[in-house]
Structure formats: C-alpha cells, structure tokens
PDB file of C-alpha atoms in Angstrom:
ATOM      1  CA  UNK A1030      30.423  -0.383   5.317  1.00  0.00           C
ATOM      2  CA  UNK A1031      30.081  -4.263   4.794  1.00  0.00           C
ATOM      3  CA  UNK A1032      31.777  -6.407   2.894  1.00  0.00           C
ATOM      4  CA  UNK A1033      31.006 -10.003   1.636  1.00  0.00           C
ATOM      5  CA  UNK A1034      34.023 -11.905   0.519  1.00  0.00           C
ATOM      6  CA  UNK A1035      34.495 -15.570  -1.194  1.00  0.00           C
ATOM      7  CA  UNK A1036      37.897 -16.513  -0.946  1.00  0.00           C
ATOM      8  CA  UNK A1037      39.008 -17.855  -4.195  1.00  0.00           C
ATOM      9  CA  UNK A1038      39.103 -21.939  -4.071  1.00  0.00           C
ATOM     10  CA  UNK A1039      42.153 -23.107  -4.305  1.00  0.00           C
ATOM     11  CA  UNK A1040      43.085 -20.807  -1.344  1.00  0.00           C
ATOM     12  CA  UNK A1041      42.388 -23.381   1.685  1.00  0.00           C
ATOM     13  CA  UNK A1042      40.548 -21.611   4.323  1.00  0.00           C
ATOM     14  CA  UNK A1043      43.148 -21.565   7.299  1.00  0.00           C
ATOM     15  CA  UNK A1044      45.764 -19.742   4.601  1.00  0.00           C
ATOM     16  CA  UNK A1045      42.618 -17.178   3.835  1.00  0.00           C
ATOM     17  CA  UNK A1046      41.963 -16.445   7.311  1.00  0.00           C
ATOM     18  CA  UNK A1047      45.664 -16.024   8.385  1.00  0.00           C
ATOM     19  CA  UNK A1048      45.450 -13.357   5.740  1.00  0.00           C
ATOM     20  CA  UNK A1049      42.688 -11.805   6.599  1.00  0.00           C
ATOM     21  CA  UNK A1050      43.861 -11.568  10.645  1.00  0.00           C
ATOM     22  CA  UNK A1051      47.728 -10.642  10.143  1.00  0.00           C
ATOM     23  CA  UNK A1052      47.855  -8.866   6.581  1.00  0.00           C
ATOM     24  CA  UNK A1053      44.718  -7.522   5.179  1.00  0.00           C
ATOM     25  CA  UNK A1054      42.825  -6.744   8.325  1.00  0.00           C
ATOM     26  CA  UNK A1055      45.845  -4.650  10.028  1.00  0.00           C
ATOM     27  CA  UNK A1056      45.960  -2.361   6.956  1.00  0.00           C
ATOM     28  CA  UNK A1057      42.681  -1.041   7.666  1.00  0.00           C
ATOM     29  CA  UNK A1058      43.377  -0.753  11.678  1.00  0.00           C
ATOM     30  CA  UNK A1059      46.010   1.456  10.610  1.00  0.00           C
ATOM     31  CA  UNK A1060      43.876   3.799   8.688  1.00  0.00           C
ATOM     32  CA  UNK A1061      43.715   6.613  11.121  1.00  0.00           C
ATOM     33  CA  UNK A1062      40.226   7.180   9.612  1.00  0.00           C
ATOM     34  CA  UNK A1063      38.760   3.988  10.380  1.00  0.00           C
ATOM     35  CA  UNK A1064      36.626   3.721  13.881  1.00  0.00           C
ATOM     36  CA  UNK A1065      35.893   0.160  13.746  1.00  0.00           C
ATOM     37  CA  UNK A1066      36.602  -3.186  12.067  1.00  0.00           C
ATOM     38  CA  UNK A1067      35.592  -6.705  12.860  1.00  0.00           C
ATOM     39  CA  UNK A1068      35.522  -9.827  10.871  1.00  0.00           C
ATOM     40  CA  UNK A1069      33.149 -12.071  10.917  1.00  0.00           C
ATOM     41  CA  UNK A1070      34.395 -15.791   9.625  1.00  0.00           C
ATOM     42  CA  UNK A1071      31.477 -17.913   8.545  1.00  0.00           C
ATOM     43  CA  UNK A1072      30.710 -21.456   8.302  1.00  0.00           C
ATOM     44  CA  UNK A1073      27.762 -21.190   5.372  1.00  0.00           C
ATOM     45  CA  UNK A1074      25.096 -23.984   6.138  1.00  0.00           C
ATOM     46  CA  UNK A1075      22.001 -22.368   4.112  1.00  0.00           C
ATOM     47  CA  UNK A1076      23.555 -23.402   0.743  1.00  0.00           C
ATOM     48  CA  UNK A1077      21.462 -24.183  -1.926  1.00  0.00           C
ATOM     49  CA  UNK A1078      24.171 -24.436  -3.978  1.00  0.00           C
ATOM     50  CA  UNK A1079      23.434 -21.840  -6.462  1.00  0.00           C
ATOM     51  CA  UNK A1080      26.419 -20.052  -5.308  1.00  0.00           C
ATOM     52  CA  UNK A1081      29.898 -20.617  -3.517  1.00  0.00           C
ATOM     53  CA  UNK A1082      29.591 -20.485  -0.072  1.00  0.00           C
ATOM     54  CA  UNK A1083      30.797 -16.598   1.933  1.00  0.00           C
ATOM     55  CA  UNK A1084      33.991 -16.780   3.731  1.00  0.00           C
ATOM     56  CA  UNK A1085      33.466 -13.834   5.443  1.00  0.00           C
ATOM     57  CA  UNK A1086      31.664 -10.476   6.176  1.00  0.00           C
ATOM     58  CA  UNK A1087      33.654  -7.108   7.390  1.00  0.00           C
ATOM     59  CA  UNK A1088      32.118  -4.113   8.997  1.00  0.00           C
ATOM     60  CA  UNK A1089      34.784  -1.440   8.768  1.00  0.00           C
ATOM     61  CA  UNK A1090      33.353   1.631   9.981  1.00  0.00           C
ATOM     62  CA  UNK A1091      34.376   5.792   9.512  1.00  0.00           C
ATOM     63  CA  UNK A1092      33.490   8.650  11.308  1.00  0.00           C
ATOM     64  CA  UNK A1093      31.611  10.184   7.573  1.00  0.00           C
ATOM     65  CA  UNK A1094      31.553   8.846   3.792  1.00  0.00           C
ATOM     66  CA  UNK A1095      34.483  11.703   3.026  1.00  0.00           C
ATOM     67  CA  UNK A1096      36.626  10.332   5.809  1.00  0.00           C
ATOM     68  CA  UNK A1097      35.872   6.489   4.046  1.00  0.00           C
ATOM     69  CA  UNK A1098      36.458   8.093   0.825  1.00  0.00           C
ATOM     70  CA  UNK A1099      39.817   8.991   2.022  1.00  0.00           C
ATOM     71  CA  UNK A1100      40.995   6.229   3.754  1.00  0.00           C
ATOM     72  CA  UNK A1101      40.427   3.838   0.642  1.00  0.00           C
ATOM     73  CA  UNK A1102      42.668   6.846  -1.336  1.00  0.00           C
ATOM     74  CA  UNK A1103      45.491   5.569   1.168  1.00  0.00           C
ATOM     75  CA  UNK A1104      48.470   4.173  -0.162  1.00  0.00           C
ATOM     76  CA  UNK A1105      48.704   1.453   2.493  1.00  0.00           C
ATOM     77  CA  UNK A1106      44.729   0.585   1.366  1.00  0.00           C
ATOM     78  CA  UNK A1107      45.531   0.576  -2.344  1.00  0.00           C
ATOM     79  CA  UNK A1108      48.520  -2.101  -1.499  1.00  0.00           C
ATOM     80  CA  UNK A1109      46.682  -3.804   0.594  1.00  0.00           C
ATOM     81  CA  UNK A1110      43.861  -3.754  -2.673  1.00  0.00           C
ATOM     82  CA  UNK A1111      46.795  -5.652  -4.665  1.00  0.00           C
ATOM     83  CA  UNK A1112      47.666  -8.111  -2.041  1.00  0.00           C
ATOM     84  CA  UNK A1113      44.251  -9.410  -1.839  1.00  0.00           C
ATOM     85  CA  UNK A1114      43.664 -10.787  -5.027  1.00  0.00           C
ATOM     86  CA  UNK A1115      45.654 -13.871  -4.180  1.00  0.00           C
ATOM     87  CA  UNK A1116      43.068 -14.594  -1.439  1.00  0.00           C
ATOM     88  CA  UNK A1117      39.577 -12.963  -2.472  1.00  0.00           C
ATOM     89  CA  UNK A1118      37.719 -13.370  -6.203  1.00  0.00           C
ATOM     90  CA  UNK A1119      37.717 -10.282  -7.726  1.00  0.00           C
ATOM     91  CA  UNK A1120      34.236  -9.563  -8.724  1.00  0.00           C
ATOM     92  CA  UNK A1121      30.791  -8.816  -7.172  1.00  0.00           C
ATOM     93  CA  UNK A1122      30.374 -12.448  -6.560  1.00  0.00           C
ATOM     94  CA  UNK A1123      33.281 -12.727  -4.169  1.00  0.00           C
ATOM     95  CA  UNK A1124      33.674  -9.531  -3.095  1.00  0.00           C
ATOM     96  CA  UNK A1125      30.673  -6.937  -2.815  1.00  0.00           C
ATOM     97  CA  UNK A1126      30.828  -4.055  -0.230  1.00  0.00           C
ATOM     98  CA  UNK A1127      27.924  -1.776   0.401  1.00  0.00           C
ATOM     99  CA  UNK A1128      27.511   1.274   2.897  1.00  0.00           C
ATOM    100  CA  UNK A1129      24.841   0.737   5.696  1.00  0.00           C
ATOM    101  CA  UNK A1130      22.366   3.727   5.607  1.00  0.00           C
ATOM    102  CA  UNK A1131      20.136   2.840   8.237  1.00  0.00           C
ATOM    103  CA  UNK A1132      20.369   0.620  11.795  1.00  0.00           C
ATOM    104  CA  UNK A1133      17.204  -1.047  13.166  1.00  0.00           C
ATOM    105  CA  UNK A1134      18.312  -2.813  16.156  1.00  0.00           C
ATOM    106  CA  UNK A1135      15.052  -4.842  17.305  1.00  0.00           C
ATOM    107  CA  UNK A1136      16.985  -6.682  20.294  1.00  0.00           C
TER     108      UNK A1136
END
C-alpha cells in the first residue's frame, strides 16, 4: 500500500515529521502483520500550484490484503487513526492511500 499525505499547514514541517518518525510510524512497526514500512519525506519542486505541496509518501507493506485488512482493524492502528488528525488533512487531498497491484521494475 501507498500513501500520500499533506500535513495540514499550520503544522510546521519539523513537528510533522517528528510525528511521523516517533508516533505514527512506530504504530504500524508494531503491527505484527506488517512486513515493511518506509517513509519517504519530500521536498515538492514540480508545483504548479494547483495543489498544496506532498509531505510525504508511505509504503507499508503485508504479507496478503486479509492480513492488511486486519492490521488496520487493530486497536493500536485505530488510535493511531485519531492521533493523526492533528498532523495530516483528513481528506483525499491530504491523505489518499491506494494498494499497488502490479511492480514493473525497469532498473
């Protein structure tokens, strides 16, 4: 799965990354379910200004889509759901996760 996240704006980016590293991002490390997760902090220079600018993109991966399904049915993922609307809009403009059904790795 990827995610694309705006923080919201009057969250400065150092106190939306701290959250990210050593809140939001342990939650999901702790899901015995989840194989993999890196974030990837972004510094958006193709603007044309039509939208915000992304903070950040997650891969979080899971072993199957049932053993996803049941990680975000955890209670430490549904707190960790609450904490982050201090940090991350809420909608499909700030955050907007989709699941990855194919790989072509050209390099």
């Amino acid at each position: 799965m990827l995610t694309v996240i705006r923080k919201r704006p009057e969250v400065t980016t150092e106190d939306f990354r701290r959250f990210m590293e050593f809140e939001y991002g342990p939650t999901y490390v702790g899901l015995p379910e989840t194989r993999e997760y890196v974030q990837y902090y972004l510094a958006d220079v193709m603007t044309d200004g039509a939208e915000e600018p992304i903070d950040a993109i997650i891969r979080i991966s899971f072993e199957s889509q049932e053993e996803m399904q049941k990680a975000l049915k955890a209670e430490a993922y549904q707190k960790a759901h609450e904490q982050r609307k201090a940090y991350m809009r809420e909608s499909s403009v700030g955050i907007h996760s989709a699941i990855v059904e194919r790989t072509v790795k050209m390099v």
